[in-house]
Structures are given as structure tokens and as C-alpha cells.
PDB file of C-alpha atoms in Angstrom:
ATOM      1  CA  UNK A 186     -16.412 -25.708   4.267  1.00  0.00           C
ATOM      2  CA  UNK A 187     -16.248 -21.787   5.401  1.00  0.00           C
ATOM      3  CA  UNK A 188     -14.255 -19.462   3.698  1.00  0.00           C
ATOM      4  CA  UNK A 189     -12.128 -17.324   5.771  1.00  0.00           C
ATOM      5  CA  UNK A 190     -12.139 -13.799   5.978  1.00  0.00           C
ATOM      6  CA  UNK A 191      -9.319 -13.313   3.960  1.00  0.00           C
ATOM      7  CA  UNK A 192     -10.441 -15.808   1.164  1.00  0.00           C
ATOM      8  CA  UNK A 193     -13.962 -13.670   1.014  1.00  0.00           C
ATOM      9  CA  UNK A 194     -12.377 -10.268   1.004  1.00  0.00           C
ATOM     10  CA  UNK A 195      -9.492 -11.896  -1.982  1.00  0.00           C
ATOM     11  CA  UNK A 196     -12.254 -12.738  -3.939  1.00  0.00           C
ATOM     12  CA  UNK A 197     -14.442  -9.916  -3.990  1.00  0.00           C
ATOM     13  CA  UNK A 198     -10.985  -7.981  -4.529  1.00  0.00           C
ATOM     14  CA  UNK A 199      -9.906 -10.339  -7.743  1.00  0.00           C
ATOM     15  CA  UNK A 200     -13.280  -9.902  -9.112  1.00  0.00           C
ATOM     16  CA  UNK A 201     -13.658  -6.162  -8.305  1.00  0.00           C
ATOM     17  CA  UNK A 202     -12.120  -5.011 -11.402  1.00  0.00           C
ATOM     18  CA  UNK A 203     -14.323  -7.089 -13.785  1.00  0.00           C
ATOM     19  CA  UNK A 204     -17.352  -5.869 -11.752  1.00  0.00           C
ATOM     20  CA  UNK A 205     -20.078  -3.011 -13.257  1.00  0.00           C
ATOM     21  CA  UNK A 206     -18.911   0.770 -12.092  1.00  0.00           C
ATOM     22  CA  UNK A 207     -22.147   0.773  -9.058  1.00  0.00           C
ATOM     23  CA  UNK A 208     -20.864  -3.064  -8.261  1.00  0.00           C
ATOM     24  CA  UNK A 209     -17.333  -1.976  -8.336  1.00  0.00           C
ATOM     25  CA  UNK A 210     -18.582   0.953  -5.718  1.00  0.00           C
ATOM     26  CA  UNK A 211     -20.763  -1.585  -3.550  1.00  0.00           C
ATOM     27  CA  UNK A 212     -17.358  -3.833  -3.130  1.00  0.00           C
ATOM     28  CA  UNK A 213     -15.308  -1.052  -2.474  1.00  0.00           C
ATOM     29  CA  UNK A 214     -17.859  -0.057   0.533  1.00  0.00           C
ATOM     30  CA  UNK A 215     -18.019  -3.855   1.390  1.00  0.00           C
ATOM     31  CA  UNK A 216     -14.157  -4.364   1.762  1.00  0.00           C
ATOM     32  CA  UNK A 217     -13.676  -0.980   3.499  1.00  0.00           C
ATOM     33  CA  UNK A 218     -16.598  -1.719   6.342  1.00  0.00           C
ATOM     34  CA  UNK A 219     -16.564  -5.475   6.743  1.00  0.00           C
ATOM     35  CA  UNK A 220     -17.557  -5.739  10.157  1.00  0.00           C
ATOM     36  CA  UNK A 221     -20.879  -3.294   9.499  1.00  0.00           C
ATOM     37  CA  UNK A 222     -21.926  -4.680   6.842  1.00  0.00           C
ATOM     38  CA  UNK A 223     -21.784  -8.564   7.686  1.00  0.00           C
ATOM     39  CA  UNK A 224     -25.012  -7.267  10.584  1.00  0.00           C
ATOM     40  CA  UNK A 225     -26.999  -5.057   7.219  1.00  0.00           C
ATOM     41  CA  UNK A 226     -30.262  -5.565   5.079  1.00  0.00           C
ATOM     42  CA  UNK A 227     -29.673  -5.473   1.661  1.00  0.00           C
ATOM     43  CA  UNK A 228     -31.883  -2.334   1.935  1.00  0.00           C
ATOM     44  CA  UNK A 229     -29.277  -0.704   4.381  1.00  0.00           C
ATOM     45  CA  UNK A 230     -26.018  -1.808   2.962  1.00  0.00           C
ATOM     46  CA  UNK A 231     -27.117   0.004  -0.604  1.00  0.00           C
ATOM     47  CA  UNK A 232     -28.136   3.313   1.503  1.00  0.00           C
ATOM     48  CA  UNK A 233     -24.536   3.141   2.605  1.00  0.00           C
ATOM     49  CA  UNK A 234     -22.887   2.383  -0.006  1.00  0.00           C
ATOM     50  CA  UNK A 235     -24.966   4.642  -2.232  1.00  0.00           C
ATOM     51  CA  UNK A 236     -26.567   1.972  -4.283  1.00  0.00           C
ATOM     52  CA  UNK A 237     -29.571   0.171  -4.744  1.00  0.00           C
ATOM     53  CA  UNK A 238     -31.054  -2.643  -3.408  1.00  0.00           C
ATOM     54  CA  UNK A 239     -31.127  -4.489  -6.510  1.00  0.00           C
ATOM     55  CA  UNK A 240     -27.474  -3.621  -7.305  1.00  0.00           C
ATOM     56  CA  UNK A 241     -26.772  -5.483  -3.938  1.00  0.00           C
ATOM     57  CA  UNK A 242     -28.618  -8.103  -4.611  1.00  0.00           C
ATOM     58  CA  UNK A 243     -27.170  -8.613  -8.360  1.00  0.00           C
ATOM     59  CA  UNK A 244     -23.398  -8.429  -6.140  1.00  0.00           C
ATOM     60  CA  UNK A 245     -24.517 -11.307  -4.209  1.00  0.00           C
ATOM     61  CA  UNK A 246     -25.177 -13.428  -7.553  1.00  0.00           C
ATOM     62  CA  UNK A 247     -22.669 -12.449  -9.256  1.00  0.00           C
ATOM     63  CA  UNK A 248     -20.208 -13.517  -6.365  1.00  0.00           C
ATOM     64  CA  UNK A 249     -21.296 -17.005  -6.846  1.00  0.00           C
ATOM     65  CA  UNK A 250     -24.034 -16.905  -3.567  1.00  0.00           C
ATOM     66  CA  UNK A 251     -27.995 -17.805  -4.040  1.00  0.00           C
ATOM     67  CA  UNK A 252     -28.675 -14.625  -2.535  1.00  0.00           C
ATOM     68  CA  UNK A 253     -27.740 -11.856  -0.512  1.00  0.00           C
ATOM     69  CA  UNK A 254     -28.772 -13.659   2.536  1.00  0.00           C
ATOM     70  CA  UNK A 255     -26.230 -16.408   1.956  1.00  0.00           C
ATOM     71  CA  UNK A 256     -23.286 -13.840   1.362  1.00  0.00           C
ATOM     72  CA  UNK A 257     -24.313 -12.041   4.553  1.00  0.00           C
ATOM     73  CA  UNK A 258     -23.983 -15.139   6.637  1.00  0.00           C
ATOM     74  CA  UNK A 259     -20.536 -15.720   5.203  1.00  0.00           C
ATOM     75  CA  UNK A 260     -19.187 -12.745   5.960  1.00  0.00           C
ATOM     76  CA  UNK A 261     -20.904 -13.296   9.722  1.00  0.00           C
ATOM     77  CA  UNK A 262     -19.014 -16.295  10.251  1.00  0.00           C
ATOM     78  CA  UNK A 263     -15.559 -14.597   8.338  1.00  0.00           C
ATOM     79  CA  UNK A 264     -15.879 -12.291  11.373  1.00  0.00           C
ATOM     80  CA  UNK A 265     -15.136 -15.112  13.706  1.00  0.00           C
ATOM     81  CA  UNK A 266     -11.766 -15.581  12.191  1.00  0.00           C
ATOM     82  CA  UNK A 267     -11.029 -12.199  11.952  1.00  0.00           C
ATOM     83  CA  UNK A 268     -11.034 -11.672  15.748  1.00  0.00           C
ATOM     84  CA  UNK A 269      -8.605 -14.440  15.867  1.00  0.00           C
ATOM     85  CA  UNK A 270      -6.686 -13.218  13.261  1.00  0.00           C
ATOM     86  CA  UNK A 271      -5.054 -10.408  12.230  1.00  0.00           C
ATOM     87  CA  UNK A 272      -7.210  -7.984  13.509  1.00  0.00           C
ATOM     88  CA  UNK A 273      -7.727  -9.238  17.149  1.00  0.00           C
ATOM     89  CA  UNK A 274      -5.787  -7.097  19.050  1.00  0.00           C
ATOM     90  CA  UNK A 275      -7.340  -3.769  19.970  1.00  0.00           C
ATOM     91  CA  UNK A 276      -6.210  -1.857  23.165  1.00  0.00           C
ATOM     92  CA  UNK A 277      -8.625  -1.740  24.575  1.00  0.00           C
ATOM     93  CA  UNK A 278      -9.251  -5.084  25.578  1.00  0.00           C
ATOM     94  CA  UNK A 279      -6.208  -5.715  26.369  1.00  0.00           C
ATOM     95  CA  UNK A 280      -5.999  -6.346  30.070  1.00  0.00           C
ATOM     96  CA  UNK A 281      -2.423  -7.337  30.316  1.00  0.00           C
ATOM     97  CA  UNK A 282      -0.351  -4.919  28.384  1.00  0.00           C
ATOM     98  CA  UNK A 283       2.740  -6.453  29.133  1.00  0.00           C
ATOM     99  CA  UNK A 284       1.579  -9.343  26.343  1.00  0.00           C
ATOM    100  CA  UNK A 285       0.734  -6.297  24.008  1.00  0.00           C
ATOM    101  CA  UNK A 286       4.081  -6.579  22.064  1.00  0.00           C
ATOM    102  CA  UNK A 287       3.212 -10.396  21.257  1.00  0.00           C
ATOM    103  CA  UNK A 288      -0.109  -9.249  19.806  1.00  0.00           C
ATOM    104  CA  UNK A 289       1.206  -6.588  17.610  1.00  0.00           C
ATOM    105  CA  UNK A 290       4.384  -8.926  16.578  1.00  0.00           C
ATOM    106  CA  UNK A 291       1.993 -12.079  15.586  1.00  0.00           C
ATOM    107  CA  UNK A 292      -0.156  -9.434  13.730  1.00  0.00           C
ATOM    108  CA  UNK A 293       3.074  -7.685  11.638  1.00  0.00           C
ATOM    109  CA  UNK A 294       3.984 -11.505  11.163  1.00  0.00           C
ATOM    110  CA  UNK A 295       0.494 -12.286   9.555  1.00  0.00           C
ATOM    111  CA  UNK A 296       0.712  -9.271   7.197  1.00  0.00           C
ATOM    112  CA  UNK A 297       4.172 -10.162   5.933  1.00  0.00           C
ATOM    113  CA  UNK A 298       3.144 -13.874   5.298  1.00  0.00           C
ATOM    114  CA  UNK A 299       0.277 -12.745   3.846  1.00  0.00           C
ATOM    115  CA  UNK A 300       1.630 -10.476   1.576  1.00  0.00           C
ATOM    116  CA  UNK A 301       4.456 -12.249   0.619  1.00  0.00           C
ATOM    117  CA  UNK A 302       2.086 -15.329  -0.565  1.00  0.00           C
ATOM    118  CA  UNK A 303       0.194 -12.617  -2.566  1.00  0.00           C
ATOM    119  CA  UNK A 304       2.767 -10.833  -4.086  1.00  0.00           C
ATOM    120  CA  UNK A 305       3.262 -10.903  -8.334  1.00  0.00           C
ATOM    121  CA  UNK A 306       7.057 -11.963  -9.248  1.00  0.00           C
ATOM    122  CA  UNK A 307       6.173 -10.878 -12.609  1.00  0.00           C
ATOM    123  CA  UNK A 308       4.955  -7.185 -11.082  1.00  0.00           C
ATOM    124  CA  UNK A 309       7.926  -6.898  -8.793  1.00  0.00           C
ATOM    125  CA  UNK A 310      10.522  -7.425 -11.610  1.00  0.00           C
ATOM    126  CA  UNK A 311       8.534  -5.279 -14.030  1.00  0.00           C
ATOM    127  CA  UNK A 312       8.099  -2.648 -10.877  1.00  0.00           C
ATOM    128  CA  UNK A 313      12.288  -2.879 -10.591  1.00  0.00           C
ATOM    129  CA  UNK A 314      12.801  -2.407 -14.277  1.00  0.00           C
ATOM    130  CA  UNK A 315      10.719   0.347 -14.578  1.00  0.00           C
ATOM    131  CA  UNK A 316      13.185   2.020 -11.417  1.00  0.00           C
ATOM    132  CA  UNK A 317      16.289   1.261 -13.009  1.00  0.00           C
ATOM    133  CA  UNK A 318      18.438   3.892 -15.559  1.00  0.00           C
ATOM    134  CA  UNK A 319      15.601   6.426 -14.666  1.00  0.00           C
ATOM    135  CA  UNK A 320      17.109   9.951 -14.696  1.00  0.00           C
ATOM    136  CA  UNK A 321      14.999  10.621 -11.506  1.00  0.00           C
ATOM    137  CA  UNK A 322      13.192   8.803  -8.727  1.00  0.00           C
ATOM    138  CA  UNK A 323       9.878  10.266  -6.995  1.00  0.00           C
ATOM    139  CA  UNK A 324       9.025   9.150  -3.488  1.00  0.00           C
ATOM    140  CA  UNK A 325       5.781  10.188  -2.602  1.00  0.00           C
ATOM    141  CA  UNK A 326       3.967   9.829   1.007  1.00  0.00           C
ATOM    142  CA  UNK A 327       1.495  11.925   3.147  1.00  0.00           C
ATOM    143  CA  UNK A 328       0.384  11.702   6.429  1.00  0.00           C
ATOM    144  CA  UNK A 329       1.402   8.397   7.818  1.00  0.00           C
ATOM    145  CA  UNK A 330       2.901   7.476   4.657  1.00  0.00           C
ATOM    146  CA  UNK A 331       5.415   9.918   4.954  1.00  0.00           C
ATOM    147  CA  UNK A 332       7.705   7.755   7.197  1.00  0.00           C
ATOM    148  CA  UNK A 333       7.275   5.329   4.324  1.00  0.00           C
ATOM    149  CA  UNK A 334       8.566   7.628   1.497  1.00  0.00           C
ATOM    150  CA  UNK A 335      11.399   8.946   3.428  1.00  0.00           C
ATOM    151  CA  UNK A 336      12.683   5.897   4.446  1.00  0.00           C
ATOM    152  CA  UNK A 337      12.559   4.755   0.575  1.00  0.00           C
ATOM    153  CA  UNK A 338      13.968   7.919  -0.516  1.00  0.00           C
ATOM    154  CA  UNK A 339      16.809   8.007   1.781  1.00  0.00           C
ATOM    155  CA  UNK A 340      18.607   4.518   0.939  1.00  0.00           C
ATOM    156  CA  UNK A 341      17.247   5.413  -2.428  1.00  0.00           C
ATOM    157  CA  UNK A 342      19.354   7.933  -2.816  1.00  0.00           C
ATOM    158  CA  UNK A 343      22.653   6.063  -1.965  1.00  0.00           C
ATOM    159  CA  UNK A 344      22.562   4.412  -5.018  1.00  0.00           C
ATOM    160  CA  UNK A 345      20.799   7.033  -7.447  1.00  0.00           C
ATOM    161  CA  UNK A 346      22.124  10.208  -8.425  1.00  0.00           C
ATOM    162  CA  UNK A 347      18.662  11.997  -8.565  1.00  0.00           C
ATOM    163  CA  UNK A 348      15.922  11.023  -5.823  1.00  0.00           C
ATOM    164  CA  UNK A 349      13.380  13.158  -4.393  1.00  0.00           C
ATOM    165  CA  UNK A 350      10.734  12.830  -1.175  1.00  0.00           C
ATOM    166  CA  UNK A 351       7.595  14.697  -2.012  1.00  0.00           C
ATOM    167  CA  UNK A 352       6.206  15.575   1.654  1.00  0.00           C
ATOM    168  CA  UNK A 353       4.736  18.496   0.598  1.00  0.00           C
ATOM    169  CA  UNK A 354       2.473  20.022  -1.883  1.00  0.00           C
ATOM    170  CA  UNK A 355       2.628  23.672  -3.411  1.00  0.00           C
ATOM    171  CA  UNK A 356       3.120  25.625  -6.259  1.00  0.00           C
ATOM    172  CA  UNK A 357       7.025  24.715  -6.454  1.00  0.00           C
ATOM    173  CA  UNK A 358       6.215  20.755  -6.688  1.00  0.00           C
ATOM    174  CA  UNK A 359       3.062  22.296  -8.858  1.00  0.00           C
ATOM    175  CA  UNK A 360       5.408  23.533 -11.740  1.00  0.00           C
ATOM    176  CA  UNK A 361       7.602  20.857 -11.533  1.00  0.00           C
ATOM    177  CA  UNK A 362       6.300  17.627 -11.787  1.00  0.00           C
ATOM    178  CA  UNK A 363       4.465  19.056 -14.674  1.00  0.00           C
ATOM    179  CA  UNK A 364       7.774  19.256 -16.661  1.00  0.00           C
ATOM    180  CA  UNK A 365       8.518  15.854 -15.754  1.00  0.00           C
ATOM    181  CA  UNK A 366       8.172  12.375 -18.426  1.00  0.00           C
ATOM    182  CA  UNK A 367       9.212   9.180 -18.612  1.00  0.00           C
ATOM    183  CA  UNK A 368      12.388   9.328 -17.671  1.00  0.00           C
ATOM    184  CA  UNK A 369      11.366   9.814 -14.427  1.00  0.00           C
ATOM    185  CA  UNK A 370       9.606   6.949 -11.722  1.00  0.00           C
ATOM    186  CA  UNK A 371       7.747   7.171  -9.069  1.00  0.00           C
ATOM    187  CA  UNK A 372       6.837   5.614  -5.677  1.00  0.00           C
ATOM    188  CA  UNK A 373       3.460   6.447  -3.741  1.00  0.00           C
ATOM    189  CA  UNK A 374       1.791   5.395  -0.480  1.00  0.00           C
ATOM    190  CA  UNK A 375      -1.107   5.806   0.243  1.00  0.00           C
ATOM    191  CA  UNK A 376      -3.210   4.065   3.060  1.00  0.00           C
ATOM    192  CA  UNK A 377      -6.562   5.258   4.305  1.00  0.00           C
ATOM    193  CA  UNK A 378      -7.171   7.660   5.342  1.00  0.00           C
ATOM    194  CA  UNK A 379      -6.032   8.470   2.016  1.00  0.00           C
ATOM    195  CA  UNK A 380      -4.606  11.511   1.453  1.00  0.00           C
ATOM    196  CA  UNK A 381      -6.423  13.951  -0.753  1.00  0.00           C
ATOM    197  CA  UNK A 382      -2.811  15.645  -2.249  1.00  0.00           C
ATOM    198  CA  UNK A 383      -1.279  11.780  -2.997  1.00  0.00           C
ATOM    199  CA  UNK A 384      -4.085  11.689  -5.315  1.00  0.00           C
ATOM    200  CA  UNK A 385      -3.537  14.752  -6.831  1.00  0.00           C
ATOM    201  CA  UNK A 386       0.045  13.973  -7.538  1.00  0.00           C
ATOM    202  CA  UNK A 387      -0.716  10.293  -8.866  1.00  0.00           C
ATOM    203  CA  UNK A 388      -2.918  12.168 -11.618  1.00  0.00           C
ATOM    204  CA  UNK A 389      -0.398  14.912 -12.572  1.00  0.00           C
ATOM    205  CA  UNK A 390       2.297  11.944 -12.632  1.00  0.00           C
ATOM    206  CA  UNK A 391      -0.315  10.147 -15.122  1.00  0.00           C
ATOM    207  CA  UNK A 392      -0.696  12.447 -17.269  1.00  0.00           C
ATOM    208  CA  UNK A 393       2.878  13.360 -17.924  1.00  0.00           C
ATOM    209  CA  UNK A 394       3.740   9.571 -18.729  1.00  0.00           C
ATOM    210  CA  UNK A 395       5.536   9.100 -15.575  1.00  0.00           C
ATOM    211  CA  UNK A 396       5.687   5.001 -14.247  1.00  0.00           C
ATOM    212  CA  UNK A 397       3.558   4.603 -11.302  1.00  0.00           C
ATOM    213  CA  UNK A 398       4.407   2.058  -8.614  1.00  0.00           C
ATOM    214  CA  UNK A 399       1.669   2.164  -5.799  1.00  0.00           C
ATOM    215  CA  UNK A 400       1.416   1.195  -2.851  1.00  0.00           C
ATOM    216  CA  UNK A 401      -1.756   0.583  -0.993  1.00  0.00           C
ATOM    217  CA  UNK A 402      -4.105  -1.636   0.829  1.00  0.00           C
ATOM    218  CA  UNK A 403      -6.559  -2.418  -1.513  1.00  0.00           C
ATOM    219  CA  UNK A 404      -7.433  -2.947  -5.202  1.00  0.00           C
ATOM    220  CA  UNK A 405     -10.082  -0.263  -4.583  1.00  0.00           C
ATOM    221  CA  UNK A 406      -7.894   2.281  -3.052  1.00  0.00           C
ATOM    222  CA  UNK A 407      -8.669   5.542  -4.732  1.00  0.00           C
ATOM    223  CA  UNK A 408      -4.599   5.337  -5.450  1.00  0.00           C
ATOM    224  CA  UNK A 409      -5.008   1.867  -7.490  1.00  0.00           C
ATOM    225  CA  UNK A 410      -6.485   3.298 -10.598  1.00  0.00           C
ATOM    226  CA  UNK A 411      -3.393   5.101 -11.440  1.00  0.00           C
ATOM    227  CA  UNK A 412      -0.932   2.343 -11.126  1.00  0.00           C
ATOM    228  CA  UNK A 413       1.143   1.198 -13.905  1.00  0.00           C
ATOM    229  CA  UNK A 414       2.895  -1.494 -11.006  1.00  0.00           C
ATOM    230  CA  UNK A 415       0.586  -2.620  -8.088  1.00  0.00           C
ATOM    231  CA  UNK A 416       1.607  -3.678  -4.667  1.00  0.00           C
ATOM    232  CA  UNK A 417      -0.998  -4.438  -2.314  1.00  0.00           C
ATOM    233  CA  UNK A 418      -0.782  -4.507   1.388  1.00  0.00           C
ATOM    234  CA  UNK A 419      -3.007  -5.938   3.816  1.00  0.00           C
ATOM    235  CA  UNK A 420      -2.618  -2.863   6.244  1.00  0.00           C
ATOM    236  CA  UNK A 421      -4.445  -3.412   9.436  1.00  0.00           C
ATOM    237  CA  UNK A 422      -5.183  -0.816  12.355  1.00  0.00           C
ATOM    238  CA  UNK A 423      -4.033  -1.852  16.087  1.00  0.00           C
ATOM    239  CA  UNK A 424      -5.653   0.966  17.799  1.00  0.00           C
ATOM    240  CA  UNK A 425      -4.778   4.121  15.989  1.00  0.00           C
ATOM    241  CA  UNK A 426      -1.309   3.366  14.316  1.00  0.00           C
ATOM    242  CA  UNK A 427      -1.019   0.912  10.811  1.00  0.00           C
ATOM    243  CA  UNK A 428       0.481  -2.174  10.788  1.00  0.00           C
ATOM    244  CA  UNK A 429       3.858  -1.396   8.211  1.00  0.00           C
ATOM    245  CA  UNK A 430       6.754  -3.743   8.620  1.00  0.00           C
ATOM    246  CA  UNK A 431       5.456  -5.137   5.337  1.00  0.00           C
ATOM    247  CA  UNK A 432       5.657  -2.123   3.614  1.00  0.00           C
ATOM    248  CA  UNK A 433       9.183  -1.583   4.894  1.00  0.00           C
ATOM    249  CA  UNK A 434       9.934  -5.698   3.321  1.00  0.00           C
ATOM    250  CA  UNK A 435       8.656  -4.270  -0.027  1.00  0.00           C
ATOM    251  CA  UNK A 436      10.781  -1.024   0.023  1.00  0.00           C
ATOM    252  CA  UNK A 437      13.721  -3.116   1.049  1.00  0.00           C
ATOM    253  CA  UNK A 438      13.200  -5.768  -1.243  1.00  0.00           C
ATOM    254  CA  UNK A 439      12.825  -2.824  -4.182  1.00  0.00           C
ATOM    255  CA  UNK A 440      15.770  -1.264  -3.342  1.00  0.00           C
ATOM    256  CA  UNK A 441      17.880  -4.423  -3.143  1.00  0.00           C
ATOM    257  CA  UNK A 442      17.063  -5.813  -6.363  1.00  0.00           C
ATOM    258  CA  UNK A 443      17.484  -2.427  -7.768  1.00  0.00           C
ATOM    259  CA  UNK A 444      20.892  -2.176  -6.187  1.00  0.00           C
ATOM    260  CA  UNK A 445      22.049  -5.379  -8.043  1.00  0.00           C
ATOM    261  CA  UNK A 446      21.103  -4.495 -11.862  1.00  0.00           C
ATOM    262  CA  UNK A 447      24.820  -3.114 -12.177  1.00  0.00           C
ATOM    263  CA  UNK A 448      26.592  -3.656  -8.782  1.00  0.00           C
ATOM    264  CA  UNK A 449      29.509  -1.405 -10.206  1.00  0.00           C
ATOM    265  CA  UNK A 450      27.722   1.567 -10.592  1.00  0.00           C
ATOM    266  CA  UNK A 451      25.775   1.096  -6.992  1.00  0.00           C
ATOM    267  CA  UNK A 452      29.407   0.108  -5.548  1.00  0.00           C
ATOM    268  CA  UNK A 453      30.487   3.662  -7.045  1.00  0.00           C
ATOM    269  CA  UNK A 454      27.724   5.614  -5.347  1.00  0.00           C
ATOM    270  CA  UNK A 455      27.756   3.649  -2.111  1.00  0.00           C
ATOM    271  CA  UNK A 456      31.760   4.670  -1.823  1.00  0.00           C
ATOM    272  CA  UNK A 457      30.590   8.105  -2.820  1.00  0.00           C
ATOM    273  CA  UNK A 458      27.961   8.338  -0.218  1.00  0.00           C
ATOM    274  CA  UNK A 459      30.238   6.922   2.551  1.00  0.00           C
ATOM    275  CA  UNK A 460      32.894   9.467   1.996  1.00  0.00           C
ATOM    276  CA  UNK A 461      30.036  11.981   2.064  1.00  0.00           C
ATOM    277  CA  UNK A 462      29.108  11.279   5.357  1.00  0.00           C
ATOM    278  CA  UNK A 463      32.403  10.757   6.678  1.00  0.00           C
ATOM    279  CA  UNK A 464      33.247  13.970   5.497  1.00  0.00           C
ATOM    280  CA  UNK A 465      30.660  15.775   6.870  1.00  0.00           C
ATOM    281  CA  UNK A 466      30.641  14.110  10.112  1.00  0.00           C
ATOM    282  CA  UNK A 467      27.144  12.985   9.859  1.00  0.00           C
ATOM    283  CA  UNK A 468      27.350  10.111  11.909  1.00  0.00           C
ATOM    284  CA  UNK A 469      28.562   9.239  15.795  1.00  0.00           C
ATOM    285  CA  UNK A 470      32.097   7.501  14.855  1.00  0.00           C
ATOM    286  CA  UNK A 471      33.141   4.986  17.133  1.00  0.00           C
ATOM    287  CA  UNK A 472      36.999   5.356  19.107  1.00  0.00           C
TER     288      UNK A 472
END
């Protein structure tokens, strides 16, 4: 029986990690270009990928197929599902736009599913500890991740004394996350394109013993290798905006659980935050 598409592109990405470094840089290609590289010789997909033949070839083995030939045809017929899948709407065939909203909903639907089926109990709890008593939070987003690390560092900071969105990088964010440690955590997204300065703060976090909780769309993000707490996401494009809602499950979901390791001290900031607002008029108040 055929894989899917999804089953092919989970198993080169739970095997990626085990692979050899010019192996691990051949699946990274694969899973980025799926669609190009299911129509490839062996001969062309390691000119792309900037490997060799042979390197290709030993990928194909080592994934369990005769030969390179068989894991080509696989991901041919993969591609068949994929235009029924998650990945079937694009604008521009889409004659009737008025059934454009179903498309996008069913594919936001499939993501969330997906994700949720995927997603490590163990790695979420360990991801919520490592948030909790922190003496600062770190939200970090460029691009069009920086919806996603506002949103999470705005009902963030309802409940935590000390939260900050990085949406910008310069000397001033330079000098301090350098004098940051442990007792600080941090939250990155990154989704290609990935940002180039997301990077550069996931090393500087690194380095200064900071907890990293990622998240991106791949095991092979560039972002992945710094993660102390991993939370993939299936992001797909529909024309030239990302499919999030299950990014905004996972932020909600982090935030919730966080909120409930000591409900008296999030009831204290919650009432503190209300009477802030109220206060300071920041919101329409009804007659």
C-alpha cells in the first residue's frame, strides 16, 4: 500500500537527525522542495541540493527503498495526495472565490489535526516547566512571525511580571540579551522564509544558557538546532500568506497550562492587569 505524503515526509523527518551531515543536507533540500524533486535524476537532485550522486543514492537505501528510482516514484504518487490535501488550494485556480473560505478553513483544520496527533505530551509539559518561576520571558518573531510573538507576549504578560517581544534587532537588544541566563525563557518563531536575525538571537540565547522553546515547521529548520523544547508545525502556504491557527492552539495551549501552575498568583496579576486597563481607559466600555 502507498504511503501518503505526510507519512514520507514524517519519516524522512524522524530519521533526519540520525542521518550523516551531507544526508542530513540532501533531506533538508528534499522536505523543503517536494514537488521538484519527486520529477529529478539522482544526478540533478544532488546538483541542487549540493551533494553527490552517490550521497543520493546512499539516502534512498538508507530510507528503506531498493533504489533511488523506487523513492522517486513514491514521492510521485505522494504528490497525488498532496493536491487533495492540505496543500490543494492555490488562488489561482480557484474559479469560484466565494468557496475560497472553505478551502482555507479545511486546510487550517488539517494542520491543527495534524499537529495535534504529532505533538510530544512529554515536550509540552517539559516546554511549560521550563516557562514557569522564570524571572523573565522572551518572545521572539520576525517577519511574519511577528504577529505570532506579539500575540504570545501580550496575554503573556497578564500573568508574568517580566515579558518582552523582541521585534527588532540592534545594539540595545545586542547588549542585553548578552547579560541574560537561565533565569530567563524564551519563545521563537521562525517559518521560512526564515529570518536571518531569529537566528542570530537563538545563538546568543544558546550561549548564555537561556531555555529555548522553538517553533517551526520542520526538524530541519535552521531554528531546530538550537532548541532545548521542539514544537513542530506543519505550516503550509495558500498563496502568499502561512497557514497559523495552529500556531495560535500552541501559544494558547502554553499560556493556559502556564496560567494554572499557581492559579493564585495568575488570579493576582489578572486583577492587576484589569484594573490597569480600566484605569487607563484602554478599552471601549460598554453603557
Amino acid at each position: 500500500m502507498k504511503k501518503n505524503k505526510f507519512n514520507l515526509e514524517e519519516k524522512i523527518q524522524n530519521m533526519v537527525l540520525n542521518l550523516p551531515p551531507k544526508q542530513r543536507k540532501l533531506a533538508g533540500y528534499i522536505l523543503k522542495n517536494l514537488k521538484p524533486c519527486a520529477f529529478m535524476t539522482s544526478t540533478a537532485l544532488g546538483t541542487a541540493a549540493g551533494v553527490s550522486e552517490s550521497t543520493v543514492i546512499r539516502f534512498a537505501s538508507y530510507m528503506g527503498y531498493k533504489g533511488y528510482p523506487d523513492f522517486q516514484q513514491e514521492l510521485r504518487e505522494s504528490l497525488k495526495n498532496e493536491l487533495s490535501a492540505l496543500d490543494k488550494f492555490s488562488i489561482e485556480k480557484v474559479e469560484d472565490t466565494s468557496t475560497a473560505y472553505q478551502e482555507i478553513f479545511e486546510s487550517e483544520v488539517g494542520i491543527i489535526n495534524r499537529t495535534l496527533k504529532e505533538l510530544s505530551s512529554e515536550t509540552f509539559n517539559n516546554a511549560v516547566e521550563a516557562l514557569y518561576d522564570k524571572e523573565s520571558i522572551l518572545t521572539v518573531g520576525f517577519k511574519g512571525s511577528y504577529c505570532l510573538s506579539s500575540y504570545a507576549g501580550y496575554n503573556l504578560s497578564k500573568i508574568h511580571a517580566k515579558v518582552l517581544i523582541i521585534d527588532d534587532w540592534n545594539e540595545r537588544w545586542f547588549n542585553y540579551l548578552n547579560d541574560l541566563n537561565e533565569n530567563t525563557a524564551a519563545i521563537l518563531f521562525g517559518f521560512p522564509r526564515y529570518p536571518q536575525n531569529v537566528l542570530t538571537i537563538a545563538e546568543t540565547l544558546k550561549k548564555r544558557g537561556v531555555p529555548l522553546i522553538v517553533v517551526t515547521d520542520s526538524v530541519v529548520s535552521p531554528l531546530a538546532e538550537y532548541a532545548d523544547f521542539l514544537f513542530i508545525i506543519p505550516v503550509k502556504k495558500a498563496f502568499f500568506v502561512d497557514h497559523l491557527s495552529a500556531v495560535m492552539c500552541l501559544i494558547n495551549a502554553l499560556i493556559f497550562s502556564l496560567s494554572y501552575k499557581d492559579k493564585e498568583k495568575t488570579e493576582k496579576y489578572l486583577k492587576r492587569f484589569e484594573k490597569f486597563v480600566n484605569e487607563n481607559n484602554f478599552f471601549v466600555k460598554s453603557d
